[in-house]
XYZ file of C-alpha atoms in Angstrom:
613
model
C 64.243 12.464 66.022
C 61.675 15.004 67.031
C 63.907 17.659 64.790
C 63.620 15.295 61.845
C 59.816 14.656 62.410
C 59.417 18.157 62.217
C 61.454 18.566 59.188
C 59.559 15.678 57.625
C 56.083 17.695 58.513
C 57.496 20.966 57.252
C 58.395 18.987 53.725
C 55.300 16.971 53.099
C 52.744 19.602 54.319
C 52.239 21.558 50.842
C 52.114 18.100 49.230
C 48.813 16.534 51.630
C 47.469 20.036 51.922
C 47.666 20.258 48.117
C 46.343 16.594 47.723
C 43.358 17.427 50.109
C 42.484 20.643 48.225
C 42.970 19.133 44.635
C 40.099 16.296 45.902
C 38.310 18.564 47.416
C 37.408 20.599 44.095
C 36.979 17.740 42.293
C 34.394 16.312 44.382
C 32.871 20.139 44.621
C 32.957 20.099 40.552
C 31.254 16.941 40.472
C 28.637 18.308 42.428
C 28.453 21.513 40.642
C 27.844 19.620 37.465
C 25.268 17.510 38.892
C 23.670 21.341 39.009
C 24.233 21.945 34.932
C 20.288 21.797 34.616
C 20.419 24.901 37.199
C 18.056 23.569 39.628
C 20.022 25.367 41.629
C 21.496 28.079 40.501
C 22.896 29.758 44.005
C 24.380 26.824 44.929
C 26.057 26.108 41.587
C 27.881 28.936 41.989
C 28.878 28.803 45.492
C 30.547 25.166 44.536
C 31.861 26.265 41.328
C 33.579 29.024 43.827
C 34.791 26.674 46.388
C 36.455 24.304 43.633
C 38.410 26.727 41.929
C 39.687 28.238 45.057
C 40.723 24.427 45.924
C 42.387 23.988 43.142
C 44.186 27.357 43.342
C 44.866 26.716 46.657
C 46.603 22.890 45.374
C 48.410 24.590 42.809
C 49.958 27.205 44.796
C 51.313 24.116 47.632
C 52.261 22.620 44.635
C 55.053 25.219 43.576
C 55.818 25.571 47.050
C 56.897 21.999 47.202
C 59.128 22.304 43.525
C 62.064 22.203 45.389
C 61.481 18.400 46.705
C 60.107 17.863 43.336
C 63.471 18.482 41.892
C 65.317 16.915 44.654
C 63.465 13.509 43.868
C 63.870 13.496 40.345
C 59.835 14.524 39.779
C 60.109 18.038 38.606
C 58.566 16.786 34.726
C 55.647 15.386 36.863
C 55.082 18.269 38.810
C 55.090 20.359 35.809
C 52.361 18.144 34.203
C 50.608 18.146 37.699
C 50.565 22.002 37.738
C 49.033 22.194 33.990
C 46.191 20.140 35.074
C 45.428 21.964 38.305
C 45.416 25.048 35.446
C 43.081 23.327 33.370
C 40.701 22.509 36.997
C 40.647 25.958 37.564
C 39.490 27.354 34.199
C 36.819 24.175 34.334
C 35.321 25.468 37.249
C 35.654 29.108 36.238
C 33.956 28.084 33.462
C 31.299 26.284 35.341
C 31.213 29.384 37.654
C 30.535 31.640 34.377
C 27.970 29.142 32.874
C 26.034 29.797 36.751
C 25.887 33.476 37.050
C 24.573 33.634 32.515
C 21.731 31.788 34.353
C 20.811 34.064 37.207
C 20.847 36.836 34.809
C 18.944 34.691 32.911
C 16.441 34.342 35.722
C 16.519 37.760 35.697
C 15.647 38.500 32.647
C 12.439 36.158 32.060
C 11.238 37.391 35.692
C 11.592 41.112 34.063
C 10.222 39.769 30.601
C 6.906 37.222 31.774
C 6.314 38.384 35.305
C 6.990 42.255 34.751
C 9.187 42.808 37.298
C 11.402 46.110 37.841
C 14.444 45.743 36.627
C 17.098 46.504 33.754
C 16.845 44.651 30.538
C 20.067 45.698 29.018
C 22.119 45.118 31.647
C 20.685 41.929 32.383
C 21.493 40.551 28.392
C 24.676 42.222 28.854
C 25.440 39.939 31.616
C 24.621 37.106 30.368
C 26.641 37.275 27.104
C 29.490 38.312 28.940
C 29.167 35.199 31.241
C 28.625 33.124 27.999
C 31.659 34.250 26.423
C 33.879 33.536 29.096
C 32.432 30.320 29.673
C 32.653 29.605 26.220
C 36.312 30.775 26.451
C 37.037 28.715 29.121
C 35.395 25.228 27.857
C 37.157 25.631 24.750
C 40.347 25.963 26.596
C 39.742 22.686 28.483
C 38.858 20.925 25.860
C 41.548 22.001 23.782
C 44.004 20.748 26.837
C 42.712 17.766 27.178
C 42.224 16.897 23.321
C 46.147 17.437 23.467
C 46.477 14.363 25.664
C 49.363 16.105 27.601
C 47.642 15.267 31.113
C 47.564 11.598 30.329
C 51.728 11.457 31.448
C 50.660 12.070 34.862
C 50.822 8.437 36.082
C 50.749 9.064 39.950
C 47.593 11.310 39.443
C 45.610 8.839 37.689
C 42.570 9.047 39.576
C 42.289 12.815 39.432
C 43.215 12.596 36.131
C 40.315 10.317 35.876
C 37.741 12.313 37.249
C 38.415 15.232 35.672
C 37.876 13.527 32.383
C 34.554 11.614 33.138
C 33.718 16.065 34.124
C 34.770 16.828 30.803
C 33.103 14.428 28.227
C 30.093 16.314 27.687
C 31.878 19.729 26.943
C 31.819 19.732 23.254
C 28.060 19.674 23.662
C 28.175 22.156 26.474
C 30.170 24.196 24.315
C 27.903 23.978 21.082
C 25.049 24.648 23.316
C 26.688 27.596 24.661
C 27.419 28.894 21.414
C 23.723 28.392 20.159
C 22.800 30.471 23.262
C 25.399 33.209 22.396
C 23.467 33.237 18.620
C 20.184 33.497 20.428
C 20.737 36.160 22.452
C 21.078 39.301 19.887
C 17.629 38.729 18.942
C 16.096 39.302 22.196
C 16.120 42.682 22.620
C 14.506 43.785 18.767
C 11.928 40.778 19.662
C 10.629 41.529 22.869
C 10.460 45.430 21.880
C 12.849 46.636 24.958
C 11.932 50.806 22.823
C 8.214 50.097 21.710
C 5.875 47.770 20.874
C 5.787 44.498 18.590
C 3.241 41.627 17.593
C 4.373 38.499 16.146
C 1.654 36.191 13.992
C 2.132 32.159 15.238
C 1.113 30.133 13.112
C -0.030 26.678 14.475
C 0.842 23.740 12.049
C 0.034 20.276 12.285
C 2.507 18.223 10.756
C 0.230 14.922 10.753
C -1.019 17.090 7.933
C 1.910 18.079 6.333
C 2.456 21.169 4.511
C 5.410 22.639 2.503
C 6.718 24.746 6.072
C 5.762 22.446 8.025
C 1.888 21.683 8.178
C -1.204 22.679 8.350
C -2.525 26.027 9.823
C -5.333 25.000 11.964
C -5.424 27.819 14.137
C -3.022 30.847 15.132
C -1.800 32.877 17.209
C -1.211 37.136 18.312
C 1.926 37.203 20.532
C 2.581 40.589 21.629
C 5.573 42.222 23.503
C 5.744 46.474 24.806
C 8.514 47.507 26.455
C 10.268 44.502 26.733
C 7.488 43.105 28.614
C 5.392 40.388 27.399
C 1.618 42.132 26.937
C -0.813 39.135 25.666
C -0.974 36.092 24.292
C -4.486 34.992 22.286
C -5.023 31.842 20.056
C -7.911 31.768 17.508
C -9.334 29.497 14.847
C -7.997 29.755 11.527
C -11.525 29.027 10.009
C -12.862 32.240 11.842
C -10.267 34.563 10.399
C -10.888 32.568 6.691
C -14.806 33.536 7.367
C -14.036 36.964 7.080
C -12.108 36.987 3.799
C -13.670 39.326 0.906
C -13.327 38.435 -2.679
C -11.205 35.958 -4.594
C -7.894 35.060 -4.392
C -6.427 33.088 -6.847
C -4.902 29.866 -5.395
C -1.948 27.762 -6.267
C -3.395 25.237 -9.161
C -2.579 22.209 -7.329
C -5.022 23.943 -4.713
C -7.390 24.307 -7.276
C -7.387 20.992 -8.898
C -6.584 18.699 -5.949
C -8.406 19.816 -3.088
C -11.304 21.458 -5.083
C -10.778 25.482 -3.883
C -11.829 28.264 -6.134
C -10.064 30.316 -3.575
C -7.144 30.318 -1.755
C -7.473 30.665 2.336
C -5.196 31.739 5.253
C -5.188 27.770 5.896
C -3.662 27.025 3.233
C -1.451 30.229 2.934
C 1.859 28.478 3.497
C 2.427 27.108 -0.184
C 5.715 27.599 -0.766
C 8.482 26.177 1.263
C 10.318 29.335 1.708
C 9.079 30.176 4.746
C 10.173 33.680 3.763
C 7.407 33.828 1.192
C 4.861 32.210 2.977
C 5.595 34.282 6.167
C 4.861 37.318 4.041
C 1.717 35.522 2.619
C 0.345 34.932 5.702
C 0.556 38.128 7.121
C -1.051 39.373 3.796
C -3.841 36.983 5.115
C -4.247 38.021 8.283
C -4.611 41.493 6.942
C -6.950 41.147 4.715
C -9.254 38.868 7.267
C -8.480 40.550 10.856
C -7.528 44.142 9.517
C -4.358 42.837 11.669
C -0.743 44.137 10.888
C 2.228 42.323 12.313
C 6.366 42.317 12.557
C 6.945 38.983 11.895
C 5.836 35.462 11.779
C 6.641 32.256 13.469
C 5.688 29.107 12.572
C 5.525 26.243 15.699
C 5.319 22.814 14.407
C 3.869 19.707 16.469
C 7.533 18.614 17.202
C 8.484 21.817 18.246
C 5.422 21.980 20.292
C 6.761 18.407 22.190
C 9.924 19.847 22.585
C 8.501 22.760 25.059
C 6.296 19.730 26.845
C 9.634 18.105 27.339
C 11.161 21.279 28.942
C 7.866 21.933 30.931
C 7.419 18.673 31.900
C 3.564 17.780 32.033
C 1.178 20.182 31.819
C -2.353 19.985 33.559
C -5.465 20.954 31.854
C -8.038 21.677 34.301
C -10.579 22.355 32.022
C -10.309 18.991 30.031
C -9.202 17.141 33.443
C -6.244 15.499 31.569
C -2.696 15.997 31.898
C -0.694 16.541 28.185
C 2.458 15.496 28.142
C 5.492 15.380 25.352
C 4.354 11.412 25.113
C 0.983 11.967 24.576
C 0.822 15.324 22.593
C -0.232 13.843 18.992
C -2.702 11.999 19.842
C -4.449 14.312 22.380
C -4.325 17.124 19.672
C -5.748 15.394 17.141
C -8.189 13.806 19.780
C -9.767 17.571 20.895
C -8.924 19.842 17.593
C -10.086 17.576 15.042
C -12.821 14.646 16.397
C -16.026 16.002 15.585
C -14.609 19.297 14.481
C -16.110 21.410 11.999
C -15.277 25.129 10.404
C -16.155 27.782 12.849
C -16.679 25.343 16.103
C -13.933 26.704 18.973
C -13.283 22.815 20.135
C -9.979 23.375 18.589
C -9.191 26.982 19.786
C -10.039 26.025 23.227
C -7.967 23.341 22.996
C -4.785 25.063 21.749
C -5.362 27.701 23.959
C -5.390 26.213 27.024
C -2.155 24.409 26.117
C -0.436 27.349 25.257
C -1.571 29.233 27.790
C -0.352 26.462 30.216
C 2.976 26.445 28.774
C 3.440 30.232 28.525
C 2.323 30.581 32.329
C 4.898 27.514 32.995
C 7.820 29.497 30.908
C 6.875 32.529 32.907
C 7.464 31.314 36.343
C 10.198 29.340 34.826
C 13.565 29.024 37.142
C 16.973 29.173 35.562
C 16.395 25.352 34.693
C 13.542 26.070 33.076
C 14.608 28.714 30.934
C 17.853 26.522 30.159
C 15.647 23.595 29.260
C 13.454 26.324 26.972
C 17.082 27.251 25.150
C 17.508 23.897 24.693
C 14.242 22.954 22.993
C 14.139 26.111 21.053
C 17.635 25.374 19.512
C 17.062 21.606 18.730
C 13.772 22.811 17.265
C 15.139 25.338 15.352
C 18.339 23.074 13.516
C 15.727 20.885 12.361
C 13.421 23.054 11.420
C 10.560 22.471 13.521
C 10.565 26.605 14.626
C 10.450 28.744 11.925
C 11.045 32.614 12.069
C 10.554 35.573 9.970
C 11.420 38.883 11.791
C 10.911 42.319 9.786
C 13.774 43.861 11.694
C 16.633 43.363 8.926
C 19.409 42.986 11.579
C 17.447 39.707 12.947
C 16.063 38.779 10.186
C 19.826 38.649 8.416
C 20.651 36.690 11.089
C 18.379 34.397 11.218
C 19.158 33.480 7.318
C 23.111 33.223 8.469
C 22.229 30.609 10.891
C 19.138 28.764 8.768
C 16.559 29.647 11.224
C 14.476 31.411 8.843
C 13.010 28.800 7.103
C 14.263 30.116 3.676
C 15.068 27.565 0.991
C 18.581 25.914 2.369
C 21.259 26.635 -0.487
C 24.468 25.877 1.838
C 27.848 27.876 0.921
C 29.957 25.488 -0.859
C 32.403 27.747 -1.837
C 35.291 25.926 0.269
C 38.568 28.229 1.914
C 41.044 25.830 -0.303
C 39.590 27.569 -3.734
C 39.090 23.291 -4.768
C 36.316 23.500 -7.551
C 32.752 22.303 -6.377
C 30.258 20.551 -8.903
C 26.821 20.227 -6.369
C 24.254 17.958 -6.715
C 20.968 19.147 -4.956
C 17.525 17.392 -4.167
C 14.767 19.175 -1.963
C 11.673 16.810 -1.522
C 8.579 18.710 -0.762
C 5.154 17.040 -0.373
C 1.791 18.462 0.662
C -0.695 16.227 2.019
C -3.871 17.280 0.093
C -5.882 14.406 1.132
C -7.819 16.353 4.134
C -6.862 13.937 6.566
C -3.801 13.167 9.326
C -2.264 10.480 7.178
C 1.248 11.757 8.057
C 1.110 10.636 11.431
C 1.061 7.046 10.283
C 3.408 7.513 7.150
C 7.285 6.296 6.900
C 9.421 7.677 4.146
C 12.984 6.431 3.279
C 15.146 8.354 1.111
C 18.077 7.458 -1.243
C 19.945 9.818 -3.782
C 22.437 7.526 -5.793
C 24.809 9.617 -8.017
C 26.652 8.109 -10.891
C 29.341 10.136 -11.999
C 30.076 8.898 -16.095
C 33.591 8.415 -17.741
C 32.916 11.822 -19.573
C 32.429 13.493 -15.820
C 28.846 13.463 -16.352
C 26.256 12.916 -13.566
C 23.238 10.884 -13.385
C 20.913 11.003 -10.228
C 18.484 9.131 -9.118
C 16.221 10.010 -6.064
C 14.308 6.701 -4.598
C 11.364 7.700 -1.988
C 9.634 4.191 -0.176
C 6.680 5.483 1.208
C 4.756 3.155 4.166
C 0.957 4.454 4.788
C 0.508 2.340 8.170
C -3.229 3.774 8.191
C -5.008 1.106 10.085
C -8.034 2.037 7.745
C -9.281 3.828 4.939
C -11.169 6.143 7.624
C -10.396 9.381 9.260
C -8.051 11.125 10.946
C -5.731 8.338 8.563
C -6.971 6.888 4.998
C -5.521 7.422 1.400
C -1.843 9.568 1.514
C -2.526 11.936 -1.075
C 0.218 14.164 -1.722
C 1.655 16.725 -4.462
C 5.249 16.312 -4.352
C 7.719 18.899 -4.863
C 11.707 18.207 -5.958
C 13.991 21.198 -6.123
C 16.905 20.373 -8.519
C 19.925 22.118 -9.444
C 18.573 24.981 -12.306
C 21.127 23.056 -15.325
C 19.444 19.767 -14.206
C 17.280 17.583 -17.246
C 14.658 15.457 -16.571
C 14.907 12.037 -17.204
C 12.419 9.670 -15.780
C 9.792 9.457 -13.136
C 8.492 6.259 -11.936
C 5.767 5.696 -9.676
C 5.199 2.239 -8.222
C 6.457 0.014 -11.967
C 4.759 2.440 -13.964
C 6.612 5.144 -15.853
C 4.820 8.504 -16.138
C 4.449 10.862 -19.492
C 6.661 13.877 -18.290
C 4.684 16.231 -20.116
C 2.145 15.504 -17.322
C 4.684 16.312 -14.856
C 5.019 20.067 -13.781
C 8.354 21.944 -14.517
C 9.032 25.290 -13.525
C 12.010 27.700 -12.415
C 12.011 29.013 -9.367
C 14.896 31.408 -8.931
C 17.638 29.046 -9.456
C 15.776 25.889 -9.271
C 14.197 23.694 -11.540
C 11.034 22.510 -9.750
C 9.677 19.355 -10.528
C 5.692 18.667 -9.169
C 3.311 15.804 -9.496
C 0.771 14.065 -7.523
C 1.573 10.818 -5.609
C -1.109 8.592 -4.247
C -0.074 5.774 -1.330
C -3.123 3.845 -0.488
C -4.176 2.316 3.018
C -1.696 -0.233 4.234
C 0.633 0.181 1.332
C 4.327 0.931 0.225
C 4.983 2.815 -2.250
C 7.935 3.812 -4.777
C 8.623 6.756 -6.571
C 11.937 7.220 -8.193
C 13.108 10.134 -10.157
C 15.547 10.578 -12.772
C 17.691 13.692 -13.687
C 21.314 14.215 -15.309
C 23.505 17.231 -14.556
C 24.028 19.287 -16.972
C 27.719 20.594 -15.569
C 30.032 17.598 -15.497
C 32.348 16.765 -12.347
C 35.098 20.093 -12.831
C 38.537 18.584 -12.549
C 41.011 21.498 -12.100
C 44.846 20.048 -11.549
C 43.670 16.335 -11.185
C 41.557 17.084 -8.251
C 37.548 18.366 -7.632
C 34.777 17.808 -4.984
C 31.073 16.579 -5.416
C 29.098 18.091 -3.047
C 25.309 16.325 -2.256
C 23.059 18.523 -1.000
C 19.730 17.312 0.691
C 17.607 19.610 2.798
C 14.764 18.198 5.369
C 11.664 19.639 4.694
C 10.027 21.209 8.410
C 6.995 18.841 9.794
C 8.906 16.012 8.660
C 11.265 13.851 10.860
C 14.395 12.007 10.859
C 13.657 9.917 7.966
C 16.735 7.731 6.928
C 18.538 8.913 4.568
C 21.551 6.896 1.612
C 23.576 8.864 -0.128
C 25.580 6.559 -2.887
C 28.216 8.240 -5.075
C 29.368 5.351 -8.116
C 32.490 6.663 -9.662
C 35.087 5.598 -12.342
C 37.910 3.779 -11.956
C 40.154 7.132 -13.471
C 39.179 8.846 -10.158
C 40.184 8.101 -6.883
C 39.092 9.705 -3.513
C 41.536 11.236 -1.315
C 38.524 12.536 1.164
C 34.867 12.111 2.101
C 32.696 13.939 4.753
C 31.789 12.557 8.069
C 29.859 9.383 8.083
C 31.438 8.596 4.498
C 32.314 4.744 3.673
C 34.614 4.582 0.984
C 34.925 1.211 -1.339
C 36.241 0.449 -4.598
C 34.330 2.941 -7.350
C 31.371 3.915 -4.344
C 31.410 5.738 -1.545
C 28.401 5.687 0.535
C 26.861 7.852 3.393
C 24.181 6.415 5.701
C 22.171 9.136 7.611
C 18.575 10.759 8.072
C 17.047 13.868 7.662
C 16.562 15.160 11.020
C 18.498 18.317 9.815
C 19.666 19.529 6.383
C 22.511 17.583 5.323
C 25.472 18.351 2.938
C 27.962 15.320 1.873
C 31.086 15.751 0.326
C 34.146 13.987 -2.089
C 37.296 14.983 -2.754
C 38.889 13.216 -5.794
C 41.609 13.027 -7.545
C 41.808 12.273 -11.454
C 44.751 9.584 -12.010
């Protein structure tokens, strides 16, 4: 009996030991996750360690034991029990990878804000190596598991189980990851690891909203030498605009709108090509500060709540209030603009403090911190909240490859199947000309309902419902005065314009081409406690190309920066000779429509396959 007992022991050994382990990592990789904000960083990575030497340790009693596997008929399990213990071990070596990229990174920002010794280069290398192989190793897993081959293992359930519920947020992890691995080539050329750089920030308020964003009520000199961060000063844009010489002519709706014989630094962002009115600016800031620069960055107010909500709340001593991502709007507009008046440094102050704050926050910043910073400087960056314009062509051409630049958003629809593309495109642009805040209590809704004709042709409308929730015709809201921009497709025709029931004369609405737009531009008034409707009217020139029965419509339909996720319809009408054999995420297809319900908290591109019958 004793022989047998033995025997037994000998047998099932490998199978509890490799139980055990295989728990044992999971409950380590559970609790390395709960560390994915890298609060703590060390310990992170010792658990991430542990697990994966658990689970190799499972999987290696786990082949010991094949022959009993066999024996009992369960050698297809075991198989399936050994791919997941795989898949365990390149989650936590991907966890493990995802750890050390943030100790570098805590590296790097202690070298970069607190001028520590240390090596820059080797510190970036590190962290895109740890990036990639993270990134290597979450896209493995989440290949696996898409595959669905670990659901057959029916006595393994609740390991199964918990590996999923670790494993739901990686295609997030993974997009974040990859938005970090985009990131990173910039740094070095930015913080000027050979020499040194100053970047212009531009400070815009989008409760006024302008056509990058809003407006420029103060700025900023950010400057970097060595790779080191060297200072950091905020000043009033109506000091610089005090110093400007001579006339410059200004935009005419300037002129005619807001009364200006001359056209200021404030109001130097004009066009929406933040590429232009980057270049414009520093032009600007030349001409008033004797200033040169190497690029530009414009920091909306959302972006600006974005690096309160990876701060947390910051403490202003001097104003004995705390500011927090909650409370940002209306204590900006409470201290830069109550009482304020050109050349009074209320508003500097203001600013400065808070950026100051924040920069000394990001400076002491632990790996959390600075993942929390990547994180608000990517969301604010797809929706165009952070604008940049580098004069380094390497970053600067990447920044236009990833639509971080602010440049005019003309997506590449040229698609890998060689289908033919016919594109519809609509670009809203307003700028609130009314000298007021009336953005912060405006609601837009947007619709752009195509009708593709029997002859192929297009008709589009584009419906904007303006809401001015101003509680009163009185500062900071009022009257939402607005000249409003539409970029159409260059073989576009006008149509119609409607504002409220009224049509207007189009020869008193502005047409122009810029480079391969027709611009449309007109005035819109939305008074106190009002809706509003304006609805424009354009055919396209270029019918619907069919090439062997089949073509795609493409709708394209930027978001303009300062604004937010306004909701956005996109309704296609088509004829009954067409049918559609695919539509774009989001796309509900019914007999002769198809329509898209979304919002503009990024640009957005639609798309319809059809074929002719």
């Amino acid at each position: 009996f004793a022989s047998i007992s033995l025997l037994l022991l000998y047998l099932l050994a490998p199978i509890i030991l490799l139980a055990v382990s295989a728990f044992a990592g999971v409950k380590q990789l559970k609790q390395a996750s709960s560390q994915l904000d890298f609060t703590q960083v060390s310990q992170m990575t010792k658990l991430t360690e542990k697990a994966q030497k658990n689970f190799e340790f499972s999987q290696s009693m786990l082949r010991r034991s094949q022959f009993i596997a066999t024996v009992l008929g369960l050698k297809s399990l075991s198989q399936n029990f050994d791919r997941l213990l795989f898949i365990a071990i390149k989650l936590s070596q991907g966890a493990g990878h995802l750890a050390r990229a943030g100790e570098a990174g805590t590296v790097l920002s202690a070298i970069i804000f607190q001028h520590q010794d240390g090596n820059i280069a080797q510190a970036i290398k590190e962290i895109r190596l740890s990036l990639d192989q993270g990134y290597n190793d979450f896209s493995f897993v989440d290949s696996e598991l898409q595959s669905g081959r670990e659901l057959q293992l029916d006595l393994t359930t609740s390991l199964t189980k918990q590996l999923q519920t670790l494993t739901n947020d990686l295609p997030v992890i993974r997009h974040k990851i990859n938005q970090a691995r985009l990131l990173l080539p910039l740094v070095p050329g930015f913080i000027a690891q050979e020499s040194k750089k100053t970047y212009l920030v531009l400070f815009q308020n989008s409760a006024e909203l302008r056509p990058t964003g809003g407006f420029i009520g103060s700025y900023g000199l950010l400057s970097f030498e060595k790779g080191k961060l060297l200072d950091f000063s905020v000043e009033d844009i109506y000091a610089a605009d005090g110093q400007l010489k001579g006339y410059v002519e200004p935009p005419e709706p300037i002129k005619q709108f807001l009364g200006q014989n001359t056209w200021y630094f404030r109001d130097s962002n004009w066009d929406p090509d933040f590429t232009v009115s980057a270049e414009r600016a520093e032009w600007f800031l030349n001409k008033t500060t004797s200033r040169n620069v190497d690029g530009v960055i414009a920091v909306n107010l959302p972006a600006v709540k974005e690096l309160l909500v990876a701060t947390g709340p910051i403490t202003l001593s001097d104003y004995n209030e705390e500011v927090t991502s909650d409370n940002l709007f209306e204590r900006a507009e409470y201290h830069s603009e109550i009482d304020f008046f050109p050349g009074s440094t209320q508003k500097k102050d203001f600013l400065g403090a808070l950026a100051r704050e924040i920069f000394d926050r990001l400076k002491n910043s632990s790996a959390s911190g600075w993942l929390k910073l990547s994180q608000a400087l990517e969301t604010s960056l797809a929706q165009k909240q952070l604008l940049l314009y580098l004069h380094d062509a390497d970053s600067q051409r990447l920044l236009l490859e990833q639509n971080w630049a602010g440049a005019i958003f003309t997506p590449n629809l040229n698609p890998a199947d060689n289908q033919p593309v016919t594109s519809d495109y609509s670009y809203l642009v307003e700028a609130n000309l009314g000298i007021n805040k009336a953005n912060y209590f405006l609601r837009r809704s947007l619709e752009q309902q195509l009708t593709l004709l029997k002859n192929r042709e297009i008709l589009s409308v584009t419906t904007i419902e303006y809401q001015n929730q101003s509680p009163a015709d009185a500062w900071p809201g009022g009257i939402y005065r607005t000249y409003l921009r539409q970029y159409l497709p260059q073989n576009s025709a006008l149509v119609s314009v409607k504002v409220a029931d009224s049509k207007l004369d189009l020869k008193d609405i502005d047409q122009t081409i810029v480079n391969d737009k027709l611009v449309l531009g007109f005035p819109v008034t939305v008074p106190v406690k009002n809706s509003l409707k304006v609805e424009i009217t354009y055919r396209l020139n270029d019918p619907l190309t069919i090439t062997d029965q089949q073509g795609r419509l493409a709708v394209v339909v930027p978001k303009q920066p300062g604004t937010l996720a306004d909701p956005l319809k996109v309704i296609v009408n088509y004829p009954s000779y067409l049918s559609v054999s695919a539509v774009s995420s989001q796309g509900i297809v019914s007999p002769q429509v198809v329509t898209f319900q979304s919002d503009l908290s990024i640009d957005r591109v639609f798309t319809i396959d059809f074929i002719e019958r």
